Amino acid sequence: MSPLVECVPNVSEGRRAEVVEALAEAVRSTPGVRLLDVSADWAHHRSVFTFVGPPQAVVDAALALAEVAVQSIDLRQHRGLHPRIGALDVVPFVPLRGVTLEDCVALSRTFAQRLWERYRVPVYFYAHSALRPERRWLPAVRRGGFEALLHEVTTPERAPDLGEPRLHPTAGATATGARELLVAWNLELDTDDVRVARAAARRIRESSGGFRGVQAAGWALPGGHVQVSVNVLDYRVAPLDLLYEAVWEEAKRFGAQVVSTEFVGLVPAEAVAKVAAAALRARNLDASRVLEVRLAE
Amino acid sequence: MSPLVECVPNVSEGRRAEVVEALAEAVRSTPGVRLLDVSADWAHHRSVFTFVGPPQAVVDAALALAEVAVQSIDLRQHRGLHPRIGALDVVPFVPLRGVTLEDCVALSRTFAQRLWERYRVPVYFYAHSALRPERRWLPAVRRGGFEALLHEVTTPERAPDLGEPRLHPTAGATATGARELLVAWNLELDTDDVRVARAAARRIRESSGGFRGVQAAGWALPGGHVQVSVNVLDYRVAPLDLLYEAVWEEAKRFGAQVVSTEFVGLVPAEAVAKVAAAALRARNLDASRVLEVRLAE
């Protein structure tokens, strides 16, 4: 089988439909690449694009998307729920088949080099591409967001890994790196008390003693509810049903409940099958029992 | 994309490993066909083979498997939980892509004709291939099993659709037909009272006023538990989580519970995603959000 890489750029634009469409079109019009999903979120003011293709084509598509992002987005005017440091905020490269994580690290370096050369956007390497151990975790790279980084970028501690120690005036900086598949998931609670979402986020995230590989934040949604926004880096050690249960329990302590949840981007079959297996007490349900997964082998 | 058909023969042998392997090998050695799953069940004394391929290759593989079944299995010696009329009991043809249900009806006719000509096994057409309305439902074709059919086969009401009105002495008869994807699923309850399983089966099956497209039977497992064995013909109108809940409730009325469940063969991604979506209150989780499903498109 030909090598296949997934790229999941997060862009700081989730409101202007014409910009989201222009970003999508930049990916679609790159030969060899297939755009699988666009998840635009108004409250986050952020869009997540999922596309796949051969390694070099995926880098080309990410650069095509970068051009639109840099030209169309002014971070100085951007206010959304989700923390971000750049117009093109995060660009992860994920090995799907016939490609290693190390190959994807190399892709992230190529992408970063061209991003800096063409658009003068400085780059931070995170996840498996991190050059400093503390930058393996994205939240550390993104701490304080664009506004804090504007000043802190000149300090040695927060200097970019590639490019000069100053942000692009409108596009900020970009984090890129190689990572495994993850699940991005938002849970909505029927309370307007943001402390409930924050308590639930603390309960499940690794940095507060929760599940390994889970990043989570709580914030208020426009319209009166609150949200727990979760990245699950390893759904094998942090199954979604257990995270759901933990958030549910924490909400209940405050008299609130989870009213709905929503995925951002695509979800691996194994993560979905694990939830169904738990719900049905099924002893032989995993991704290998899903017809479409087997057909794709 | 090239046309793809799924075939899911049910064979009345689930105990002799060497026979199950010979059946599997007959499929594997047919050019163009991919054997995706073998589910052998000791208590049912039955195996379910799932394979896919181009239409004609799938018919060839089904006939190769038929030859082994007819030669290796003597229904007069066969006792298992699951009702059956033949060594090769049921042979469904399922359209996967680039093929219609009508095409699969034609495949079932071709297969039946050759089965009768080569092995003198008479055939009943069921599901979308049924020639008599009452034979659309498999339980009607299989009523009373091999032992009852031995005598009743000579009556006009139970005459085969193809072949002479007498059973093959050791291989009985075969039901074949075109159908949509279904889910075959067994739920185990922690009681030795078979009435609990039968009550749960009645609660969910269409013929007793339950869910549309659900066939279910209850029986005792060797070892002291009971089982509800379910075919879900349309998981869209009868989602697995609702069936689970109904069986759970019925069991609870008798002080029993569902201790585990098990799938037979493969499960469509949509059926799995629906269960996970319900468990996580997810408003955007369906098969189209599963990465591997999208990659296979």
Coordinates of C-alpha atoms in Angstrom, one line a residue:
Chain A
M1 CA 0.0 0.0 0.0
S2 CA 1.2 3.5 -0.7
P3 CA 2.2 5.6 2.3
L4 CA -0.5 7.6 3.8
V5 CA -0.3 10.6 6.2
E6 CA -3.0 12.4 8.0
C7 CA -2.8 16.1 8.6
V8 CA -5.2 18.0 11.0
P9 CA -4.5 21.7 10.9
N10 CA -6.4 23.9 13.5
V11 CA -7.0 27.3 12.1
S12 CA -8.2 30.4 14.1
E13 CA -11.3 31.1 12.0
G14 CA -14.6 29.5 12.7
R15 CA -17.1 32.2 11.9
R16 CA -16.5 33.6 8.4
A17 CA -17.9 30.8 6.2
E18 CA -16.1 32.2 3.1
V19 CA -12.7 32.0 4.8
V20 CA -13.4 28.5 6.0
E21 CA -14.4 27.5 2.5
A22 CA -11.3 29.1 1.0
L23 CA -9.1 27.2 3.4
A24 CA -10.9 24.0 2.5
E25 CA -10.5 24.7 -1.2
A26 CA -6.8 25.2 -0.8
V27 CA -6.6 21.7 0.5
R28 CA -9.0 20.2 -2.0
S29 CA -7.1 21.7 -4.9
T30 CA -3.8 20.1 -3.9
P31 CA -3.2 17.1 -6.2
G32 CA -3.2 13.7 -4.4
V33 CA -4.8 15.0 -1.2
R34 CA -8.3 14.1 0.1
L35 CA -10.1 16.4 2.4
L36 CA -12.2 14.2 4.8
D37 CA -13.6 16.6 7.3
V38 CA -14.0 20.3 8.2
S39 CA -15.2 21.0 11.7
A40 CA -15.9 24.7 12.2
D41 CA -16.9 26.0 15.6
W42 CA -18.4 29.4 16.1
A43 CA -17.8 29.7 19.9
H44 CA -14.2 28.4 19.6
H45 CA -13.8 30.7 16.5
R46 CA -11.7 27.8 15.1
S47 CA -11.8 25.2 12.4
V48 CA -10.2 21.8 12.2
F49 CA -9.4 20.3 8.8
T50 CA -8.7 16.6 8.3
F51 CA -7.0 15.5 5.2
V52 CA -4.9 12.6 4.0
G53 CA -2.5 11.8 1.2
P54 CA 1.1 10.8 0.4
P55 CA 3.7 12.6 2.6
Q56 CA 4.8 15.3 0.2
A57 CA 1.3 16.1 -1.1
V58 CA 0.2 16.5 2.5
V59 CA 2.9 19.1 3.2
D60 CA 2.0 20.9 0.0
A61 CA -1.7 21.0 1.1
A62 CA -0.7 22.3 4.6
L63 CA 1.3 25.1 3.0
A64 CA -1.5 26.0 0.6
L65 CA -3.8 26.2 3.6
A66 CA -1.2 28.2 5.5
E67 CA -1.1 30.8 2.7
V68 CA -4.9 31.4 3.0
A69 CA -4.7 31.5 6.8
V70 CA -1.9 34.0 6.8
Q71 CA -3.6 36.2 4.2
S72 CA -7.1 36.1 5.7
I73 CA -6.8 36.1 9.5
D74 CA -5.7 38.9 11.8
L75 CA -5.2 37.5 15.2
R76 CA -5.2 41.0 16.7
Q77 CA -9.0 41.0 15.9
H78 CA -9.6 37.4 16.9
R79 CA -11.5 36.5 20.1
G80 CA -12.7 33.0 20.7
L81 CA -13.0 30.5 23.5
H82 CA -10.1 28.3 22.4
P83 CA -6.5 29.2 23.3
R84 CA -4.3 29.9 20.2
I85 CA -1.0 31.4 19.2
G86 CA -1.5 31.6 15.5
A87 CA -3.8 32.1 12.6
L88 CA -2.6 28.7 11.5
D89 CA -2.4 27.5 15.1
V90 CA -1.4 23.8 15.1
V91 CA -0.4 21.5 12.3
P92 CA -0.1 17.9 13.4
F93 CA 1.2 15.1 11.0
V94 CA -0.1 11.6 11.8
P95 CA 1.2 8.4 10.3
L96 CA -1.6 6.2 9.0
R97 CA 0.1 3.5 7.0
G98 CA 3.5 2.8 5.5
V99 CA 4.9 5.8 7.4
T100 CA 6.6 6.0 10.8
L101 CA 6.3 8.7 13.4
E102 CA 9.9 9.6 12.6
D103 CA 8.9 10.1 9.0
C104 CA 6.2 12.5 10.2
V105 CA 8.7 14.3 12.4
A106 CA 10.7 14.9 9.2
L107 CA 7.6 16.2 7.5
S108 CA 6.9 18.6 10.2
R109 CA 10.5 19.9 9.9
T110 CA 10.0 20.4 6.1
F111 CA 6.7 22.1 6.6
A112 CA 8.1 24.4 9.3
Q113 CA 11.1 25.4 7.2
R114 CA 8.9 26.4 4.3
L115 CA 6.3 28.1 6.5
W116 CA 9.0 30.3 7.9
E117 CA 10.7 31.0 4.6
R118 CA 7.6 31.8 2.7
Y119 CA 5.4 33.6 5.2
R120 CA 7.8 34.5 8.1
V121 CA 5.7 32.7 10.6
P122 CA 7.9 31.4 13.5
V123 CA 7.4 27.8 14.5
Y124 CA 7.3 25.8 17.7
F125 CA 7.8 22.0 17.5
Y126 CA 5.6 20.0 19.8
A127 CA 4.7 16.3 20.4
H128 CA 7.2 13.9 18.9
S129 CA 8.8 16.7 17.0
A130 CA 9.6 18.7 20.2
L131 CA 13.2 19.9 20.5
R132 CA 12.7 20.8 24.2
P133 CA 11.1 18.3 26.5
E134 CA 8.6 20.8 28.0
R135 CA 7.3 21.5 24.5
R136 CA 6.1 17.9 24.0
W137 CA 2.7 19.1 25.5
L138 CA 0.8 21.5 23.3
P139 CA -0.7 23.4 26.3
A140 CA 2.8 24.4 27.3
V141 CA 3.6 25.8 23.9
R142 CA 0.3 27.7 23.8
R143 CA 0.4 29.1 27.4
G144 CA -1.1 32.6 27.6
G145 CA -2.0 32.5 23.9
F146 CA -1.0 35.0 21.2
E147 CA -1.4 38.0 23.5
A148 CA 1.1 36.7 26.1
L149 CA 3.5 35.3 23.5
L150 CA 3.7 38.7 21.8
H151 CA 5.8 39.8 24.7
E152 CA 7.3 36.6 25.9
V153 CA 8.6 35.4 22.5
T154 CA 11.7 37.4 23.0
T155 CA 12.6 35.5 26.2
P156 CA 14.9 32.5 25.8
E157 CA 12.3 30.3 27.5
R158 CA 9.7 31.0 24.9
A159 CA 11.9 31.6 21.8
P160 CA 10.6 29.8 18.6
D161 CA 12.4 26.6 17.5
L162 CA 12.6 28.0 14.0
G163 CA 12.5 31.6 12.8
E164 CA 13.3 34.8 14.6
P165 CA 12.1 35.5 18.1
R166 CA 9.2 37.7 17.1
L167 CA 5.7 36.8 16.1
H168 CA 4.2 37.5 12.7
P169 CA 2.2 40.7 13.2
T170 CA -1.2 39.2 12.2
A171 CA -0.6 35.5 12.0
G172 CA 1.4 35.0 15.2
A173 CA 3.2 31.6 15.4
T174 CA 2.5 28.0 14.5
A175 CA 3.0 24.8 16.4
T176 CA 3.7 21.7 14.3
G177 CA 4.7 18.2 15.1
A178 CA 4.2 14.5 14.6
R179 CA 1.7 12.7 16.8
E180 CA -0.4 9.6 16.9
L181 CA -4.2 9.6 16.3
L182 CA -6.1 11.4 18.9
V183 CA -9.7 12.1 19.7
A184 CA -10.9 15.8 20.1
W185 CA -14.2 16.0 22.0
N186 CA -16.4 18.6 23.6
L187 CA -18.9 17.9 26.4
E188 CA -21.6 20.4 27.1
L189 CA -23.0 20.8 30.7
D190 CA -26.3 22.4 31.5
T191 CA -25.0 25.0 33.9
D192 CA -23.8 28.5 33.5
D193 CA -21.2 28.0 36.3
V194 CA -17.8 27.7 34.6
R195 CA -16.3 26.3 37.8
V196 CA -18.2 23.0 37.1
A197 CA -16.6 22.6 33.7
R198 CA -13.2 23.5 35.2
A199 CA -13.7 21.0 38.0
A200 CA -14.6 18.3 35.5
A201 CA -11.6 19.1 33.3
R202 CA -9.3 18.9 36.4
R203 CA -10.8 15.5 37.3
I204 CA -9.9 13.9 33.9
R205 CA -6.8 15.6 32.7
E206 CA -3.3 14.1 33.3
S207 CA -1.8 17.4 34.5
S208 CA -4.2 17.4 37.4
G209 CA -3.8 13.7 38.2
G210 CA -6.5 12.3 35.9
F211 CA -6.2 10.0 32.9
R212 CA -2.9 9.6 31.2
G213 CA -2.7 11.4 27.8
V214 CA -5.8 13.5 28.5
Q215 CA -5.7 17.3 28.1
A216 CA -8.9 19.2 29.1
A217 CA -10.1 22.7 29.8
G218 CA -13.4 24.1 30.9
W219 CA -15.0 27.3 29.7
A220 CA -18.3 29.1 29.3
L221 CA -20.2 28.8 26.1
P222 CA -22.1 31.8 24.7
G223 CA -25.8 31.0 25.4
G224 CA -25.4 30.0 29.1
H225 CA -24.0 26.5 29.2
V226 CA -20.4 25.4 29.9
Q227 CA -18.1 23.1 28.0
V228 CA -15.4 20.6 28.8
S229 CA -13.0 20.5 25.8
V230 CA -11.0 17.4 25.7
N231 CA -8.1 15.9 23.7
V232 CA -7.6 12.2 24.3
L233 CA -4.1 11.3 23.2
D234 CA -4.5 7.6 23.9
Y235 CA -8.1 6.3 23.9
R236 CA -6.7 2.8 24.9
V237 CA -5.6 4.0 28.3
A238 CA -8.4 6.7 28.6
P239 CA -11.5 5.1 27.0
L240 CA -14.2 7.7 26.1
D241 CA -16.9 6.0 28.2
L242 CA -14.8 6.3 31.4
L243 CA -14.1 10.0 30.6
Y244 CA -17.8 10.6 30.0
E245 CA -18.6 8.9 33.3
A246 CA -16.0 10.9 35.2
V247 CA -17.3 14.2 33.7
W248 CA -20.9 13.1 34.4
E249 CA -20.1 12.3 38.1
E250 CA -18.3 15.6 38.6
A251 CA -21.1 17.6 37.0
K252 CA -23.6 15.7 39.2
R253 CA -21.8 16.9 42.4
F254 CA -22.8 20.4 41.3
G255 CA -26.4 19.4 40.3
A256 CA -25.5 19.6 36.5
Q257 CA -25.5 17.0 33.8
V258 CA -23.9 16.4 30.4
V259 CA -26.5 17.3 27.9
S260 CA -24.6 16.6 24.7
T261 CA -21.2 15.9 23.3
E262 CA -19.6 16.6 20.0
F263 CA -16.5 15.3 18.2
V264 CA -14.1 17.6 16.4
G265 CA -12.7 15.9 13.3
L266 CA -12.7 12.1 12.8
V267 CA -12.6 9.4 15.4
P268 CA -10.6 6.1 15.1
A269 CA -12.8 3.0 14.8
E270 CA -11.1 1.5 17.9
A271 CA -12.2 4.4 20.1
V272 CA -15.8 4.0 18.9
A273 CA -15.8 0.2 19.2
K274 CA -14.5 0.4 22.8
V275 CA -17.4 2.6 23.8
A276 CA -19.9 0.3 22.2
A277 CA -18.3 -2.8 23.7
A278 CA -18.6 -1.3 27.2
A279 CA -22.2 -0.2 26.6
L280 CA -23.2 -3.7 25.4
R281 CA -20.9 -5.7 27.6
A282 CA -19.6 -7.2 24.4
R283 CA -16.6 -9.4 24.8
N284 CA -15.6 -9.6 21.2
L285 CA -16.2 -6.1 19.8
D286 CA -13.2 -4.1 18.7
A287 CA -12.2 -2.4 15.4
S288 CA -11.4 -5.7 13.8
R289 CA -15.0 -6.7 14.1
V290 CA -16.2 -3.6 12.1
L291 CA -17.0 -4.6 8.6
E292 CA -15.8 -1.4 6.9
V293 CA -12.5 -1.6 8.8
R294 CA -11.9 -5.1 7.6
L295 CA -12.8 -4.2 4.0
A296 CA -10.2 -1.4 4.0
E297 CA -7.4 -3.8 5.0
Chain B
M1 CA -14.9 0.7 -7.8
S2 CA -15.2 -3.0 -8.7
P3 CA -18.5 -4.7 -7.5
L4 CA -18.3 -6.3 -4.2
V5 CA -20.6 -8.9 -2.6
E6 CA -20.5 -10.3 0.9
C7 CA -21.5 -13.9 1.6
V8 CA -22.2 -15.2 5.1
P9 CA -22.8 -19.0 5.0
N10 CA -24.0 -20.6 8.2
V11 CA -22.7 -24.2 8.5
S12 CA -24.0 -26.8 11.0
E13 CA -20.5 -27.6 12.4
G14 CA -19.0 -25.7 15.3
R15 CA -17.1 -28.4 17.2
R16 CA -14.7 -30.3 15.0
A17 CA -11.9 -27.7 14.4
E18 CA -10.5 -29.6 11.4
V19 CA -13.8 -29.5 9.6
V20 CA -14.2 -25.7 10.3
E21 CA -10.6 -25.2 9.0
A22 CA -11.4 -27.2 5.9
L23 CA -14.5 -25.1 5.3
A24 CA -12.4 -21.9 5.8
E25 CA -9.7 -23.2 3.5
A26 CA -12.2 -23.9 0.7
V27 CA -13.2 -20.2 0.8
R28 CA -9.6 -19.0 1.1
S29 CA -8.4 -21.0 -1.9
T30 CA -11.0 -19.5 -4.2
P31 CA -9.3 -16.9 -6.3
G32 CA -10.5 -13.3 -5.8
V33 CA -12.2 -14.0 -2.5
R34 CA -11.2 -12.7 0.9
L35 CA -12.3 -14.6 4.1
L36 CA -12.8 -11.9 6.7
D37 CA -14.2 -13.8 9.7
V38 CA -15.0 -17.3 11.0
S39 CA -17.2 -17.4 14.1
A40 CA -17.5 -21.0 15.4
D41 CA -19.8 -21.7 18.3
W42 CA -19.6 -24.9 20.3
A43 CA -23.0 -24.7 22.0
H44 CA -24.7 -23.7 18.7
H45 CA -22.7 -26.4 16.9
R46 CA -22.5 -23.9 14.1
S47 CA -20.0 -21.7 12.3
V48 CA -20.5 -18.5 10.4
F49 CA -18.1 -17.6 7.6
T50 CA -17.9 -14.0 6.3
F51 CA -16.2 -13.5 3.0
V52 CA -16.2 -10.9 0.2
G53 CA -15.3 -10.7 -3.5
P54 CA -16.6 -10.1 -7.0
P55 CA -20.0 -11.7 -7.6
Q56 CA -19.0 -14.8 -9.5
A57 CA -16.0 -15.5 -7.3
V58 CA -18.3 -15.3 -4.2
V59 CA -20.6 -17.9 -5.8
D60 CA -17.6 -20.1 -6.5
A61 CA -16.4 -19.9 -2.9
A62 CA -19.9 -20.7 -1.6
L63 CA -20.0 -23.8 -3.8
A64 CA -16.5 -24.8 -2.7
L65 CA -17.6 -24.5 0.9
A66 CA -20.8 -26.4 0.1
E67 CA -18.8 -29.3 -1.1
V68 CA -16.8 -29.6 2.1
A69 CA -20.0 -29.2 4.2
V70 CA -21.9 -31.9 2.3
Q71 CA -19.0 -34.3 2.5
S72 CA -18.1 -33.7 6.2
I73 CA -21.4 -33.2 8.0
D74 CA -24.1 -35.7 8.8
L75 CA -27.1 -33.9 10.1
R76 CA -28.5 -37.1 11.5
Q77 CA -25.7 -37.0 14.1
H78 CA -25.9 -33.3 14.7
R79 CA -27.3 -31.8 17.9
G80 CA -26.9 -28.2 18.7
L81 CA -28.8 -25.3 20.2
H82 CA -29.4 -23.5 17.0
P83 CA -32.3 -24.5 14.7
R84 CA -31.1 -25.8 11.3
I85 CA -32.3 -27.6 8.2
G86 CA -29.0 -28.3 6.5
A87 CA -25.3 -29.1 6.8
L88 CA -25.0 -25.9 4.7
D89 CA -27.9 -24.2 6.5
V90 CA -28.1 -20.7 5.2
V91 CA -26.2 -18.8 2.4
P92 CA -27.0 -15.1 2.3
F93 CA -25.7 -12.8 -0.4
V94 CA -25.3 -9.2 0.6
P95 CA -24.6 -6.2 -1.8
L96 CA -21.7 -4.1 -0.5
R97 CA -20.9 -1.8 -3.4
G98 CA -21.5 -1.6 -7.1
V99 CA -24.1 -4.3 -6.8
T100 CA -27.9 -4.2 -6.2
L101 CA -30.1 -6.5 -4.1
E102 CA -31.6 -7.7 -7.4
D103 CA -28.1 -8.7 -8.5
C104 CA -27.7 -10.7 -5.3
V105 CA -31.1 -12.3 -5.9
A106 CA -29.7 -13.5 -9.2
L107 CA -26.5 -14.8 -7.5
S108 CA -28.6 -16.8 -5.1
R109 CA -30.5 -18.4 -8.0
T110 CA -27.2 -19.3 -9.7
F111 CA -25.8 -20.7 -6.5
A112 CA -29.0 -22.7 -5.8
Q113 CA -29.1 -24.2 -9.3
R114 CA -25.5 -25.4 -9.0
L115 CA -25.9 -26.6 -5.4
W116 CA -28.9 -28.8 -6.5
E117 CA -27.2 -30.0 -9.7
R118 CA -23.8 -30.9 -8.1
Y119 CA -24.8 -32.1 -4.7
R120 CA -28.6 -32.8 -4.9
V121 CA -29.3 -30.5 -2.0
P122 CA -32.8 -29.0 -2.4
V123 CA -33.1 -25.3 -1.8
Y124 CA -35.4 -22.8 -0.2
F125 CA -35.3 -19.2 -1.3
Y126 CA -35.7 -16.7 1.6
A127 CA -35.4 -12.9 2.2
H128 CA -35.4 -10.9 -1.0
S129 CA -35.1 -14.1 -3.0
A130 CA -38.3 -15.6 -1.6
L131 CA -40.7 -17.0 -4.2
R132 CA -43.4 -17.4 -1.6
P133 CA -44.2 -14.5 0.7
E134 CA -44.2 -16.6 3.9
R135 CA -40.6 -17.6 3.1
R136 CA -39.2 -14.1 3.3
W137 CA -38.6 -14.8 7.0
L138 CA -36.0 -17.4 7.7
P139 CA -37.6 -18.8 10.9
A140 CA -40.6 -19.9 8.7
V141 CA -38.3 -21.8 6.3
R142 CA -36.5 -23.4 9.2
R143 CA -39.5 -24.3 11.3
G144 CA -39.1 -27.6 13.1
G145 CA -35.6 -28.0 11.8
F146 CA -34.2 -30.9 9.8
E147 CA -36.1 -33.5 11.8
A148 CA -39.5 -32.0 11.1
L149 CA -38.7 -31.2 7.5
L150 CA -37.6 -34.8 6.8
H151 CA -41.3 -35.6 6.9
E152 CA -42.9 -32.3 5.9
V153 CA -40.8 -31.8 2.8
T154 CA -43.2 -33.9 0.8
T155 CA -46.2 -31.6 1.6
P156 CA -47.0 -28.8 -0.9
E157 CA -46.7 -26.2 1.9
R158 CA -43.1 -27.1 2.6
A159 CA -41.8 -28.3 -0.8
P160 CA -38.4 -26.9 -1.8
D161 CA -38.3 -24.0 -4.3
L162 CA -35.7 -25.8 -6.3
G163 CA -35.0 -29.6 -6.4
E164 CA -37.1 -32.6 -5.6
P165 CA -39.3 -32.7 -2.5
R166 CA -37.0 -34.8 -0.4
L167 CA -34.0 -33.9 1.7
H168 CA -30.5 -34.9 1.1
P169 CA -30.0 -37.8 3.4
T170 CA -27.1 -36.3 5.4
A171 CA -27.0 -32.7 4.3
G172 CA -30.7 -31.8 4.5
A173 CA -31.6 -28.7 2.6
T174 CA -30.2 -25.2 2.2
A175 CA -31.8 -21.7 2.5
T176 CA -30.3 -19.0 0.3
G177 CA -31.3 -15.5 -0.5
A178 CA -30.3 -11.9 -1.0
R179 CA -30.5 -9.6 2.1
E180 CA -29.1 -6.4 3.5
L181 CA -26.4 -6.3 6.1
L182 CA -27.6 -7.6 9.5
V183 CA -26.2 -7.9 13.0
A184 CA -26.1 -11.4 14.6
W185 CA -25.7 -11.1 18.4
N186 CA -26.0 -13.3 21.4
L187 CA -26.7 -12.0 24.9
E188 CA -26.0 -14.2 27.9
L189 CA -28.0 -14.0 31.1
D190 CA -26.9 -15.3 34.5
T191 CA -29.9 -17.6 35.2
D192 CA -30.5 -21.2 34.4
D193 CA -34.2 -20.5 33.8
V194 CA -34.7 -20.7 30.1
R195 CA -38.1 -18.9 30.5
V196 CA -36.2 -15.7 31.2
A197 CA -34.4 -15.9 27.9
R198 CA -37.6 -16.7 26.1
A199 CA -39.4 -13.8 27.7
A200 CA -36.6 -11.5 26.7
A201 CA -36.7 -12.8 23.1
R202 CA -40.5 -12.3 22.9
R203 CA -40.0 -8.8 24.2
I204 CA -37.7 -7.7 21.4
R205 CA -38.7 -9.7 18.4
E206 CA -41.0 -8.4 15.7
S207 CA -43.2 -11.6 15.6
S208 CA -44.2 -11.0 19.2
G209 CA -44.8 -7.3 18.8
G210 CA -41.3 -6.0 19.5
F211 CA -38.8 -4.2 17.2
R212 CA -39.3 -4.3 13.5
G213 CA -36.8 -6.6 11.8
V214 CA -35.7 -8.3 14.9
Q215 CA -35.7 -12.1 15.1
A216 CA -34.8 -13.6 18.5
A217 CA -34.9 -16.9 20.4
G218 CA -34.1 -17.9 23.9
W219 CA -32.4 -21.1 24.9
A220 CA -30.3 -22.7 27.7
L221 CA -26.5 -22.8 27.4
P222 CA -24.5 -25.8 28.5
G223 CA -23.0 -24.6 31.8
G224 CA -26.0 -23.1 33.4
H225 CA -26.7 -19.8 31.8
V226 CA -29.3 -18.9 29.2
Q227 CA -28.9 -17.0 26.0
V228 CA -31.0 -14.6 23.9
S229 CA -29.9 -15.1 20.3
V230 CA -30.7 -12.1 18.1
N231 CA -30.7 -11.2 14.4
V232 CA -31.1 -7.5 13.8
L233 CA -32.2 -7.0 10.2
D234 CA -32.3 -3.2 10.4
Y235 CA -30.1 -1.7 13.2
R236 CA -31.4 1.8 12.1
V237 CA -35.0 1.0 13.4
A238 CA -33.8 -1.4 16.1
P239 CA -30.6 0.2 17.6
L240 CA -28.5 -2.3 19.6
D241 CA -28.5 -0.2 22.7
L242 CA -32.3 -0.2 22.8
L243 CA -32.4 -4.0 22.4
Y244 CA -29.8 -4.4 25.1
E245 CA -31.8 -2.2 27.4
A246 CA -35.0 -4.1 26.7
V247 CA -33.3 -7.5 27.4
W248 CA -31.7 -6.0 30.5
E249 CA -35.1 -4.9 31.8
E250 CA -36.8 -8.1 31.0
A251 CA -34.1 -10.1 32.8
K252 CA -34.3 -7.8 35.8
R253 CA -38.0 -8.6 36.2
F254 CA -36.8 -12.2 36.9
G255 CA -33.8 -11.1 39.1
A256 CA -31.3 -11.9 36.3
Q257 CA -28.9 -9.7 34.4
V258 CA -27.0 -9.6 31.1
V259 CA -23.5 -10.8 32.0
S260 CA -21.9 -10.6 28.5
T261 CA -22.8 -10.3 24.8
E262 CA -21.0 -11.6 21.7
F263 CA -21.3 -10.8 18.0
V264 CA -21.3 -13.4 15.3
G265 CA -19.5 -12.3 12.2
L266 CA -18.8 -8.7 11.5
V267 CA -20.8 -5.6 12.4
P268 CA -21.4 -2.5 10.2
A269 CA -19.8 0.7 11.5
E270 CA -23.1 2.5 11.5
A271 CA -24.5 0.0 14.1
V272 CA -21.4 0.4 16.3
A273 CA -21.4 4.2 16.0
K274 CA -25.1 4.4 16.9
V275 CA -24.4 2.6 20.2
A276 CA -21.4 4.8 21.0
A277 CA -23.3 8.0 20.1
A278 CA -26.1 7.0 22.5
A279 CA -23.7 6.1 25.3
L280 CA -21.8 9.4 25.0
R281 CA -24.8 11.6 24.1
A282 CA -22.9 12.5 21.0
R283 CA -24.8 14.6 18.5
N284 CA -22.4 14.1 15.6
L285 CA -21.2 10.5 15.8
D286 CA -22.2 8.2 12.9
A287 CA -20.3 6.0 10.5
S288 CA -19.1 9.0 8.5
R289 CA -17.1 10.3 11.5
V290 CA -15.1 7.1 11.8
L291 CA -11.7 7.6 10.2
E292 CA -11.3 4.1 8.7
V293 CA -14.7 4.3 7.1
R294 CA -13.8 7.6 5.4
L295 CA -10.4 6.2 4.3
A296 CA -12.2 3.3 2.6
E297 CA -14.4 5.5 0.6

